Tab-separated table of C-alpha atoms and ligand atoms in Angstrom:
chain	number	residue	atom	x	y	z
A	1110	MET	CA	41.202	-41.067	52.285
A	1111	THR	CA	37.668	-40.153	51.370
A	1112	ALA	CA	34.980	-42.587	52.541
A	1113	LYS	CA	33.476	-44.724	49.827
A	1114	PRO	CA	29.840	-43.786	48.721
A	1115	LYS	CA	27.085	-45.996	50.153
A	1116	VAL	CA	24.857	-48.253	48.310
A	1117	TRP	CA	21.753	-50.046	49.505
A	1118	VAL	CA	20.584	-53.349	47.898
A	1119	SER	CA	17.109	-54.079	48.946
A	1120	ARG	CA	17.058	-57.795	48.208
A	1121	PRO	CA	19.485	-60.754	48.250
A	1122	LEU	CA	21.667	-60.659	45.112
A	1123	PHE	CA	24.249	-62.865	43.545
A	1124	PRO	CA	27.486	-62.580	45.746
A	1125	ASP	CA	29.698	-61.874	42.656
A	1126	VAL	CA	27.547	-58.861	41.764
A	1127	LEU	CA	27.667	-57.624	45.393
A	1128	ALA	CA	31.422	-57.987	45.203
A	1129	ARG	CA	31.486	-55.854	41.982
A	1130	LEU	CA	29.554	-53.193	43.808
A	1131	ALA	CA	31.927	-53.481	46.947
A	1132	GLU	CA	34.902	-52.598	44.818
A	1133	HIS	CA	33.641	-49.069	44.763
A	1134	PHE	CA	31.100	-48.799	47.513
A	1135	ASP	CA	30.356	-49.440	51.086
A	1136	VAL	CA	27.543	-51.992	50.447
A	1137	ASP	CA	24.462	-52.560	52.666
A	1138	ALA	CA	22.837	-55.663	51.096
A	1139	GLU	CA	19.647	-57.150	52.608
A	1140	ALA	CA	20.307	-60.846	53.261
A	1141	VAL	CA	16.747	-62.053	53.407
A	1142	GLU	CA	13.705	-61.209	51.128
A	1143	HIS	CA	11.565	-58.650	52.972
A	1144	ARG	CA	8.793	-56.229	51.793
A	1145	HIS	CA	9.875	-52.865	52.840
A	1146	SER	CA	7.222	-50.347	54.190
A	1147	ALA	CA	7.442	-46.829	52.919
A	1148	ASP	CA	9.036	-45.636	56.285
A	1149	GLU	CA	11.673	-48.285	55.842
A	1150	LEU	CA	12.430	-47.193	52.298
A	1151	LYS	CA	12.618	-43.664	53.300
A	1152	ARG	CA	15.071	-44.371	56.111
A	1153	LYS	CA	17.264	-46.773	54.115
A	1154	LEU	CA	17.423	-44.317	51.081
A	1155	ALA	CA	18.186	-41.249	53.328
A	1156	GLY	CA	21.607	-42.701	54.275
A	1157	VAL	CA	22.853	-43.832	50.787
A	1158	ASP	CA	24.115	-42.415	47.531
A	1159	GLY	CA	22.795	-45.270	45.411
A	1160	ALA	CA	20.330	-48.086	45.700
A	1161	VAL	CA	19.407	-51.407	43.843
A	1162	VAL	CA	15.625	-51.986	44.290
A	1163	GLY	CA	13.121	-54.612	43.391
A	1164	LEU	CA	9.623	-54.335	41.964
A	1165	ALA	CA	8.056	-54.574	45.594
A	1166	ASP	CA	9.952	-51.255	46.476
A	1167	ARG	CA	7.575	-48.326	45.634
A	1168	ILE	CA	9.899	-45.324	45.337
A	1169	ASP	CA	7.630	-42.403	45.234
A	1170	ALA	CA	7.665	-38.631	46.106
A	1171	ALA	CA	6.831	-39.338	49.819
A	1172	VAL	CA	9.751	-41.767	50.101
A	1173	LEU	CA	12.099	-39.354	48.458
A	1174	GLU	CA	10.935	-36.268	50.432
A	1175	GLY	CA	13.889	-34.429	52.046
A	1176	ASN	CA	16.440	-36.836	50.574
A	1177	THR	CA	19.413	-34.678	49.454
A	1178	ARG	CA	21.947	-37.613	49.272
A	1179	LEU	CA	20.510	-40.262	46.987
A	1180	LYS	CA	21.802	-39.977	43.330
A	1181	VAL	CA	20.778	-43.227	41.584
A	1182	VAL	CA	18.103	-45.823	41.884
A	1183	ALA	CA	18.635	-48.987	39.776
A	1184	ASN	CA	15.456	-51.129	39.297
A	1185	LEU	CA	15.983	-54.957	39.068
A	1186	GLY	CA	13.360	-55.314	36.121
A	1187	VAL	CA	12.571	-53.744	32.801
A	1188	GLY	CA	9.073	-52.770	34.022
A	1189	TYR	CA	9.351	-49.714	36.312
A	1190	ASN	CA	5.773	-48.983	37.452
A	1191	ASN	CA	7.050	-49.217	41.149
A	1192	LEU	CA	9.130	-46.080	40.391
A	1193	ASP	CA	7.632	-42.627	40.285
A	1194	LEU	CA	9.977	-41.396	37.574
A	1195	ASP	CA	8.686	-37.812	37.602
A	1196	ALA	CA	9.476	-37.639	41.391
A	1197	LEU	CA	12.872	-39.107	40.934
A	1198	THR	CA	13.651	-36.702	38.049
A	1199	ARG	CA	12.378	-33.811	39.967
A	1200	ALA	CA	14.730	-34.861	42.842
A	1201	GLY	CA	17.762	-34.950	40.450
A	1202	ILE	CA	18.033	-38.781	41.024
A	1203	VAL	CA	19.056	-41.123	38.095
A	1204	ALA	CA	16.723	-44.025	37.621
A	1205	SER	CA	17.451	-47.220	35.564
A	1206	ASN	CA	15.872	-50.372	34.468
A	1207	THR	CA	17.023	-53.712	32.882
A	1208	PRO	CA	15.860	-53.848	29.296
A	1209	ASP	CA	16.861	-56.304	26.528
A	1210	VAL	CA	19.013	-58.641	28.732
A	1211	LEU	CA	15.759	-60.455	29.684
A	1212	ASN	CA	13.964	-60.455	26.180
A	1213	GLU	CA	14.747	-64.032	25.215
A	1214	SER	CA	14.067	-65.808	28.648
A	1215	VAL	CA	10.747	-63.913	29.052
A	1216	ALA	CA	9.774	-64.730	25.498
A	1217	ASP	CA	10.603	-68.444	26.096
A	1218	TYR	CA	8.417	-68.378	29.217
A	1219	ALA	CA	5.517	-66.769	27.382
A	1220	TRP	CA	5.549	-69.871	25.154
A	1221	ALA	CA	5.758	-72.174	28.235
A	1222	LEU	CA	2.586	-70.625	29.620
A	1223	MET	CA	0.847	-70.677	26.164
A	1224	LEU	CA	1.611	-74.311	25.513
A	1225	ALA	CA	0.912	-75.358	29.164
A	1226	ALA	CA	-2.462	-73.562	29.098
A	1227	ALA	CA	-3.391	-75.065	25.783
A	1228	ARG	CA	-2.376	-78.768	26.482
A	1229	ARG	CA	-3.613	-78.582	30.097
A	1230	VAL	CA	-0.138	-79.436	31.502
A	1231	SER	CA	-0.641	-78.343	35.074
A	1232	ALA	CA	-4.142	-79.760	35.525
A	1233	ALA	CA	-2.803	-83.144	34.126
A	1234	GLU	CA	0.086	-83.082	36.493
A	1235	ARG	CA	-2.025	-82.304	39.431
A	1236	TRP	CA	-4.243	-85.270	38.573
A	1237	LEU	CA	-1.284	-87.505	38.246
A	1238	ARG	CA	0.385	-86.466	41.433
A	1239	ALA	CA	-2.929	-87.072	43.296
A	1240	GLY	CA	-2.624	-90.730	42.297
A	1241	GLN	CA	-5.604	-90.701	39.990
A	1242	TRP	CA	-4.043	-92.260	36.960
A	1243	PRO	CA	-4.000	-96.021	38.128
A	1244	GLY	CA	-7.379	-97.359	38.128
A	1245	SER	CA	-8.827	-94.383	36.241
A	1246	ASN	CA	-9.281	-96.246	32.977
A	1247	MET	CA	-8.178	-92.970	31.230
A	1248	ARG	CA	-10.066	-92.656	27.979
A	1249	PHE	CA	-8.787	-91.979	24.446
A	1250	ASP	CA	-10.816	-88.694	24.574
A	1251	ASP	CA	-9.701	-87.613	27.951
A	1252	TRP	CA	-7.312	-84.600	28.424
A	1253	LEU	CA	-7.987	-83.089	25.112
A	1254	GLY	CA	-6.411	-79.707	24.669
A	1255	LEU	CA	-6.124	-76.990	22.072
A	1256	PRO	CA	-3.909	-77.077	18.970
A	1257	VAL	CA	-1.281	-74.361	18.900
A	1258	HIS	CA	0.393	-74.928	15.447
A	1259	GLY	CA	-1.392	-73.197	12.681
A	1260	ARG	CA	-3.468	-70.979	14.841
A	1261	THR	CA	-3.467	-67.094	15.091
A	1262	LEU	CA	-1.213	-65.510	17.780
A	1263	GLY	CA	-2.033	-61.976	18.978
A	1264	ILE	CA	0.480	-59.802	20.841
A	1265	LEU	CA	-0.845	-56.756	22.637
A	1266	GLY	CA	2.462	-54.628	23.455
A	1267	MET	CA	4.824	-55.673	20.626
A	1268	GLY	CA	8.024	-54.227	22.043
A	1269	ARG	CA	11.319	-55.841	22.758
A	1270	ILE	CA	9.813	-58.971	24.493
A	1271	GLY	CA	6.693	-59.195	22.224
A	1272	GLN	CA	8.941	-59.358	19.160
A	1273	GLY	CA	10.846	-62.291	20.552
A	1274	ILE	CA	7.469	-64.101	21.268
A	1275	ALA	CA	6.403	-63.354	17.636
A	1276	ARG	CA	9.622	-64.561	16.061
A	1277	ARG	CA	9.173	-68.026	17.863
A	1278	ALA	CA	5.714	-68.336	16.197
A	1279	ALA	CA	7.219	-69.200	12.822
A	1280	GLY	CA	8.227	-72.558	14.343
A	1281	PHE	CA	4.581	-73.258	14.947
A	1282	ASP	CA	3.363	-72.144	11.585
A	1283	MET	CA	1.144	-69.399	13.162
A	1284	ARG	CA	-0.184	-66.238	11.727
A	1285	VAL	CA	0.902	-63.307	13.956
A	1286	LEU	CA	-1.234	-60.194	14.661
A	1287	TYR	CA	-0.235	-57.351	16.960
A	1288	HIS	CA	-1.514	-54.171	18.506
A	1289	ASN	CA	0.634	-51.174	19.646
A	1290	ARG	CA	-0.293	-47.492	19.686
A	1291	SER	CA	2.251	-46.991	16.945
A	1292	ARG	CA	3.174	-49.125	13.976
A	1293	LEU	CA	6.573	-50.916	14.026
A	1294	PRO	CA	9.003	-50.303	11.217
A	1295	GLU	CA	8.274	-52.382	8.253
A	1296	MET	CA	11.520	-54.330	8.613
A	1297	VAL	CA	10.679	-55.500	12.080
A	1298	GLU	CA	7.143	-56.469	10.973
A	1299	ARG	CA	8.739	-58.639	8.212
A	1300	GLU	CA	11.214	-60.215	10.655
A	1301	CYS	CA	8.344	-61.103	13.001
A	1302	GLN	CA	5.935	-61.829	10.120
A	1303	ALA	CA	3.446	-59.840	11.992
A	1304	THR	CA	0.561	-57.537	11.021
A	1305	LEU	CA	-0.687	-54.559	12.800
A	1306	VAL	CA	-4.510	-54.571	13.544
A	1307	SER	CA	-6.676	-52.519	15.831
A	1308	LYS	CA	-7.084	-53.638	19.355
A	1309	SER	CA	-10.652	-54.904	18.868
A	1310	GLU	CA	-9.583	-56.764	15.662
A	1311	LEU	CA	-6.943	-58.355	17.685
A	1312	LEU	CA	-9.436	-59.488	20.453
A	1313	ARG	CA	-11.852	-60.917	17.841
A	1314	GLN	CA	-9.356	-62.821	15.532
A	1315	VAL	CA	-6.766	-64.330	17.768
A	1316	ASP	CA	-6.574	-67.937	19.166
A	1317	TYR	CA	-3.781	-66.966	21.642
A	1318	LEU	CA	-3.460	-63.536	23.047
A	1319	VAL	CA	-0.220	-62.517	24.906
A	1320	LEU	CA	0.041	-59.345	26.926
A	1321	VAL	CA	3.377	-57.669	27.142
A	1322	LEU	CA	2.408	-54.092	27.822
A	1323	PRO	CA	3.905	-51.925	30.558
A	1324	PHE	CA	1.688	-51.075	33.420
A	1325	THR	CA	0.606	-47.364	33.093
A	1326	PRO	CA	-2.651	-45.743	34.153
A	1327	GLU	CA	-3.874	-45.979	30.569
A	1328	ASN	CA	-3.161	-49.768	30.624
A	1329	ARG	CA	-5.055	-50.575	33.823
A	1330	HIS	CA	-7.721	-53.164	32.898
A	1331	ALA	CA	-6.747	-53.129	29.240
A	1332	ILE	CA	-8.340	-56.456	29.246
A	1333	GLY	CA	-11.587	-56.426	31.364
A	1334	ALA	CA	-14.962	-58.020	30.827
A	1335	PRO	CA	-15.666	-55.965	27.609
A	1336	GLU	CA	-12.539	-57.095	26.025
A	1337	LEU	CA	-12.921	-60.647	27.110
A	1338	ALA	CA	-16.477	-60.714	25.666
A	1339	GLN	CA	-14.954	-59.921	22.192
A	1340	MET	CA	-12.568	-62.866	22.297
A	1341	LYS	CA	-13.340	-66.352	20.934
A	1342	PRO	CA	-14.608	-68.835	23.595
A	1343	SER	CA	-11.948	-71.157	22.318
A	1344	ALA	CA	-9.123	-68.560	22.879
A	1345	VAL	CA	-6.246	-68.713	25.477
A	1346	LEU	CA	-5.015	-65.539	27.240
A	1347	VAL	CA	-1.490	-65.216	28.552
A	1348	ASN	CA	-0.503	-62.370	30.840
A	1349	ILE	CA	3.212	-61.899	31.478
A	1350	ALA	CA	2.986	-58.191	31.600
A	1351	ARG	CA	1.799	-56.917	35.003
A	1352	GLY	CA	-1.107	-57.505	37.416
A	1353	GLY	CA	-3.626	-54.930	36.918
A	1354	ILE	CA	-3.437	-54.896	33.124
A	1355	VAL	CA	-6.043	-57.585	33.385
A	1356	ASP	CA	-9.134	-57.459	35.465
A	1357	ASP	CA	-8.548	-60.785	37.297
A	1358	ALA	CA	-12.070	-60.997	38.554
A	1359	ALA	CA	-13.645	-60.601	35.118
A	1360	LEU	CA	-11.004	-63.092	33.712
A	1361	ALA	CA	-11.881	-65.660	36.422
A	1362	LEU	CA	-15.572	-65.403	35.551
A	1363	ALA	CA	-14.861	-65.842	31.837
A	1364	LEU	CA	-12.771	-68.824	32.550
A	1365	ARG	CA	-15.398	-70.382	34.812
A	1366	GLU	CA	-18.287	-69.601	32.469
A	1367	GLY	CA	-16.463	-71.170	29.365
A	1368	LYS	CA	-16.328	-67.648	27.643
A	1369	LEU	CA	-12.584	-68.195	27.342
A	1370	ALA	CA	-10.901	-71.595	27.017
A	1371	ALA	CA	-7.772	-71.106	29.169
A	1372	ALA	CA	-5.374	-68.715	30.606
A	1373	GLY	CA	-1.572	-68.653	31.505
A	1374	LEU	CA	-0.685	-66.041	34.200
A	1375	ASP	CA	2.574	-64.941	35.553
A	1376	VAL	CA	1.383	-61.718	37.081
A	1377	PHE	CA	-1.671	-60.768	39.227
A	1378	GLU	CA	-3.535	-57.817	40.492
A	1379	GLY	CA	-2.229	-57.256	44.065
A	1380	GLU	CA	0.430	-60.005	43.844
A	1381	PRO	CA	1.617	-61.753	45.708
A	1382	MET	CA	-2.102	-62.316	46.545
A	1383	VAL	CA	-3.936	-64.088	43.767
A	1384	HIS	CA	-7.680	-63.683	43.154
A	1385	PRO	CA	-9.198	-66.609	44.975
A	1386	ASP	CA	-11.342	-67.678	41.968
A	1387	LEU	CA	-8.321	-68.139	39.812
A	1388	LEU	CA	-6.903	-70.415	42.474
A	1389	THR	CA	-9.944	-72.751	41.923
A	1390	LEU	CA	-9.729	-73.082	38.231
A	1391	ASP	CA	-8.282	-75.960	36.341
A	1392	ASN	CA	-8.062	-73.990	33.162
A	1393	ALA	CA	-5.758	-71.459	34.548
A	1394	VAL	CA	-2.037	-72.142	34.617
A	1395	LEU	CA	-0.496	-69.942	37.423
A	1396	SER	CA	3.059	-69.000	38.253
A	1397	PRO	CA	4.678	-66.518	40.671
A	1398	HIS	CA	6.158	-63.886	38.583
A	1399	ILE	CA	9.085	-66.041	37.246
A	1400	ALA	CA	9.161	-65.187	33.472
A	1401	SER	CA	12.767	-63.817	33.658
A	1402	ALA	CA	13.907	-66.385	36.028
A	1403	SER	CA	16.742	-68.213	34.452
A	1404	GLU	CA	20.204	-68.158	36.021
A	1405	GLU	CA	21.734	-66.421	33.041
A	1406	THR	CA	19.042	-63.776	32.761
A	1407	ARG	CA	18.749	-62.934	36.458
A	1408	ARG	CA	22.547	-62.630	36.652
A	1409	ALA	CA	22.467	-60.345	33.606
A	1410	MET	CA	19.712	-58.154	35.157
A	1411	ALA	CA	21.578	-58.004	38.359
A	1412	ASN	CA	24.987	-57.001	36.612
A	1413	LEU	CA	23.097	-54.407	34.526
A	1414	ALA	CA	21.568	-52.681	37.701
A	1415	ALA	CA	25.105	-52.841	39.202
A	1416	ASP	CA	26.561	-51.198	35.946
A	1417	ASN	CA	23.973	-48.504	36.307
A	1418	VAL	CA	24.865	-47.642	39.838
A	1419	ILE	CA	28.631	-47.776	39.281
A	1420	ALA	CA	28.378	-45.470	36.246
A	1421	ALA	CA	25.848	-43.009	37.725
A	1422	LEU	CA	28.086	-42.653	40.878
A	1423	GLY	CA	31.095	-41.895	38.514
A	1424	PHE	CA	33.062	-45.064	38.577
A	1425	GLY	CA	34.137	-47.668	35.905
A	1426	GLU	CA	34.662	-47.259	32.289
A	1427	ALA	CA	31.098	-45.724	31.651
A	1428	ALA	CA	31.494	-43.247	34.476
A	1429	GLY	CA	28.686	-40.613	34.172
A	1430	LYS	CA	26.826	-42.648	31.472
A	1431	PRO	CA	24.756	-45.319	33.126
A	1432	PRO	CA	23.884	-47.653	30.175
A	1433	THR	CA	20.086	-47.879	30.825
A	1434	ALA	CA	19.105	-44.725	32.550
A	1435	LEU	CA	15.414	-43.876	32.256
A	1436	ASN	CA	15.922	-40.177	32.789
A	1437	PRO	CA	19.277	-39.291	31.298
A	1438	ALA	CA	18.338	-35.740	31.406
A	1439	VAL	CA	19.255	-35.687	35.112
A	1440	LEU	CA	22.774	-36.477	34.045
A	1441	ILE	CA	22.907	-33.847	31.452
A	1442	ARG	CA	21.812	-31.171	33.852
A	1443	GLY	CA	24.416	-32.712	36.305
A	1444	SER	CA	22.089	-32.810	39.198
A	1445	ALA	CA	22.694	-36.460	39.950
A	1446	HIS	CA	26.112	-35.380	41.132
A	1447	LYS	CA	24.876	-33.201	43.912
A	1448	ALA	CA	27.325	-32.863	46.892
B	1918	NDP	N1	6.466	-61.306	33.951
B	1918	NDP	C1	7.625	-60.890	34.119
B	1918	NDP	O1	8.573	-61.393	34.790
B	1918	NDP	C2	8.120	-59.740	33.138
B	1918	NDP	C3	7.269	-58.791	32.808
B	1918	NDP	N2	7.584	-57.671	32.094
B	1918	NDP	C4	6.656	-56.742	31.592
B	1918	NDP	O2	6.724	-56.645	30.132
B	1918	NDP	C5	6.592	-55.291	29.814
B	1918	NDP	C6	7.123	-55.042	28.543
B	1918	NDP	O3	8.520	-55.187	28.426
B	1918	NDP	P1	9.377	-54.689	27.084
B	1918	NDP	O4	8.876	-55.605	25.936
B	1918	NDP	O5	10.775	-54.723	27.378
B	1918	NDP	O6	8.821	-53.117	26.907
B	1918	NDP	P2	8.790	-52.362	25.468
B	1918	NDP	O7	8.570	-50.991	26.057
B	1918	NDP	O8	9.803	-52.845	24.622
B	1918	NDP	O9	7.389	-52.798	24.760
B	1918	NDP	C7	6.088	-52.441	25.278
B	1918	NDP	C8	5.179	-52.421	24.161
B	1918	NDP	O10	3.885	-52.070	24.554
B	1918	NDP	C9	3.229	-51.251	23.618
B	1918	NDP	N3	2.314	-50.448	24.369
B	1918	NDP	C10	2.264	-49.606	25.420
B	1918	NDP	N4	1.160	-49.167	25.752
B	1918	NDP	C11	0.276	-49.707	24.915
B	1918	NDP	C12	-1.141	-49.585	24.761
B	1918	NDP	N5	-1.961	-48.807	25.498
B	1918	NDP	N6	-1.765	-50.297	23.763
B	1918	NDP	C13	-1.154	-51.130	22.907
B	1918	NDP	N7	0.321	-51.179	22.958
B	1918	NDP	C14	0.906	-50.592	24.010
B	1918	NDP	C15	4.446	-50.221	23.191
B	1918	NDP	O11	4.165	-49.749	21.783
B	1918	NDP	P3	3.375	-48.243	21.636
B	1918	NDP	O12	4.289	-47.351	22.559
B	1918	NDP	O13	3.659	-48.054	20.129
B	1918	NDP	O14	2.066	-48.488	22.040
B	1918	NDP	C16	5.608	-51.149	23.111
B	1918	NDP	O15	5.761	-51.819	21.871
B	1918	NDP	C17	7.319	-54.577	30.984
B	1918	NDP	O16	7.028	-53.202	31.232
B	1918	NDP	C18	7.092	-55.421	32.234
B	1918	NDP	O17	5.913	-54.827	32.832
B	1918	NDP	C19	8.935	-57.738	31.524
B	1918	NDP	C20	9.816	-58.673	31.837
B	1918	NDP	C21	9.430	-59.756	32.746
B	1919	8YV	O1	11.662	-57.273	34.460
B	1919	8YV	C1	10.445	-57.053	34.814
B	1919	8YV	O2	9.723	-56.018	34.620
B	1919	8YV	C2	9.872	-58.228	35.718
B	1919	8YV	O3	8.679	-58.128	35.883
B	1919	8YV	C3	10.688	-59.325	36.111
B	1919	8YV	O4	11.800	-59.531	35.340
B	1919	8YV	C4	11.136	-58.893	37.505
B	1919	8YV	O5	11.957	-57.858	37.581
B	1919	8YV	C5	11.660	-60.107	38.372
B	1919	8YV	O6	10.741	-61.109	38.369
B	1919	8YV	C6	12.233	-59.790	39.615
B	1919	8YV	O7	11.229	-59.536	40.444
């Protein structure tokens, strides 16, 4: 009997998903969360045929150097800026991500941050938990927030998730503007009731700006001091995209100086570290990169990553056709199936 292919799972995963992988593979699954160094990644990946990795695992040319065994890397996330896709493709390794299954949960969460930032939910809760309500003689005009309904929502990066955020805006009777490098099909614009504008028009007109761009070299600091200066001082910024798309130092300054009303942030430059100034600001609602974290969605992401590994290594009904491969040309050339 031939030995089963080996698969490494870099972070703890749902047991039933690991069991699906174990039907076909000899699975080495990490039992505790741990940030792997480049050396550890190189060592782990050298001994396996497939891997399921997280956003903290940076898979680049140095990590892959000399690796002749690895055939597939499945990323637990739709964003894949932790993968050097060119290096993976050059090495004949299939890479995959987890699009679509998380759209609705992440769109829900963008709204959670938008509403919380507008209505000062986190600051009010901190105040209440600190025991400050009794005896405070809270005034009729204390804790005033910003209206959401009827305002203008802007989406920078109107892809799968951005469109979900836009569709929800109808319930709040909002006008929706968006900016992408290319215009969406008219039918999609109609469904989302959204209008394409230039980036500077978007910055100037919106009351709420939600960022849902991928992190690429082009998008680094897409929102920095010059862009913040174009926004209304009463506007709210929501970043659920990636740390580094916003210049967090410039954002903290704008929030402190009242040049921007509030922010809701799920991602940070250099996370898990957060810019110290943001931590001191009451008008910033902060969360630890949890926009996709509903049970149903995280399970769907894990299963989709497993589907990709199973198919790329030639098993299951989709053998040879990983459903969400980022570089399917590797499969067409057949190099993912090196001996
Ligand atoms: N906080 C979290 O937990 C999560 C974060 N994310 C992040 O959200 C990102 C988006 O996901 P998803 O919606 O699936 O991706 P999509 O690829 O479907 O959408 C991205 C959109 O961004 C647009 N875009 C890219 N570059 C630019 C640019 N320079 N200026 C304007 N628009 C741009 C693209 O349009 P065009 O090409 O026409 O410009 C596209 O419409 C992910 O890459 C990930 O980083 C996703 C899930 C959870
Ligand atoms: O999908 C993405 O791009 C995300 O950023 C998230 O869904 C993370 O993958 C998730 O938080 C696990 O780290």
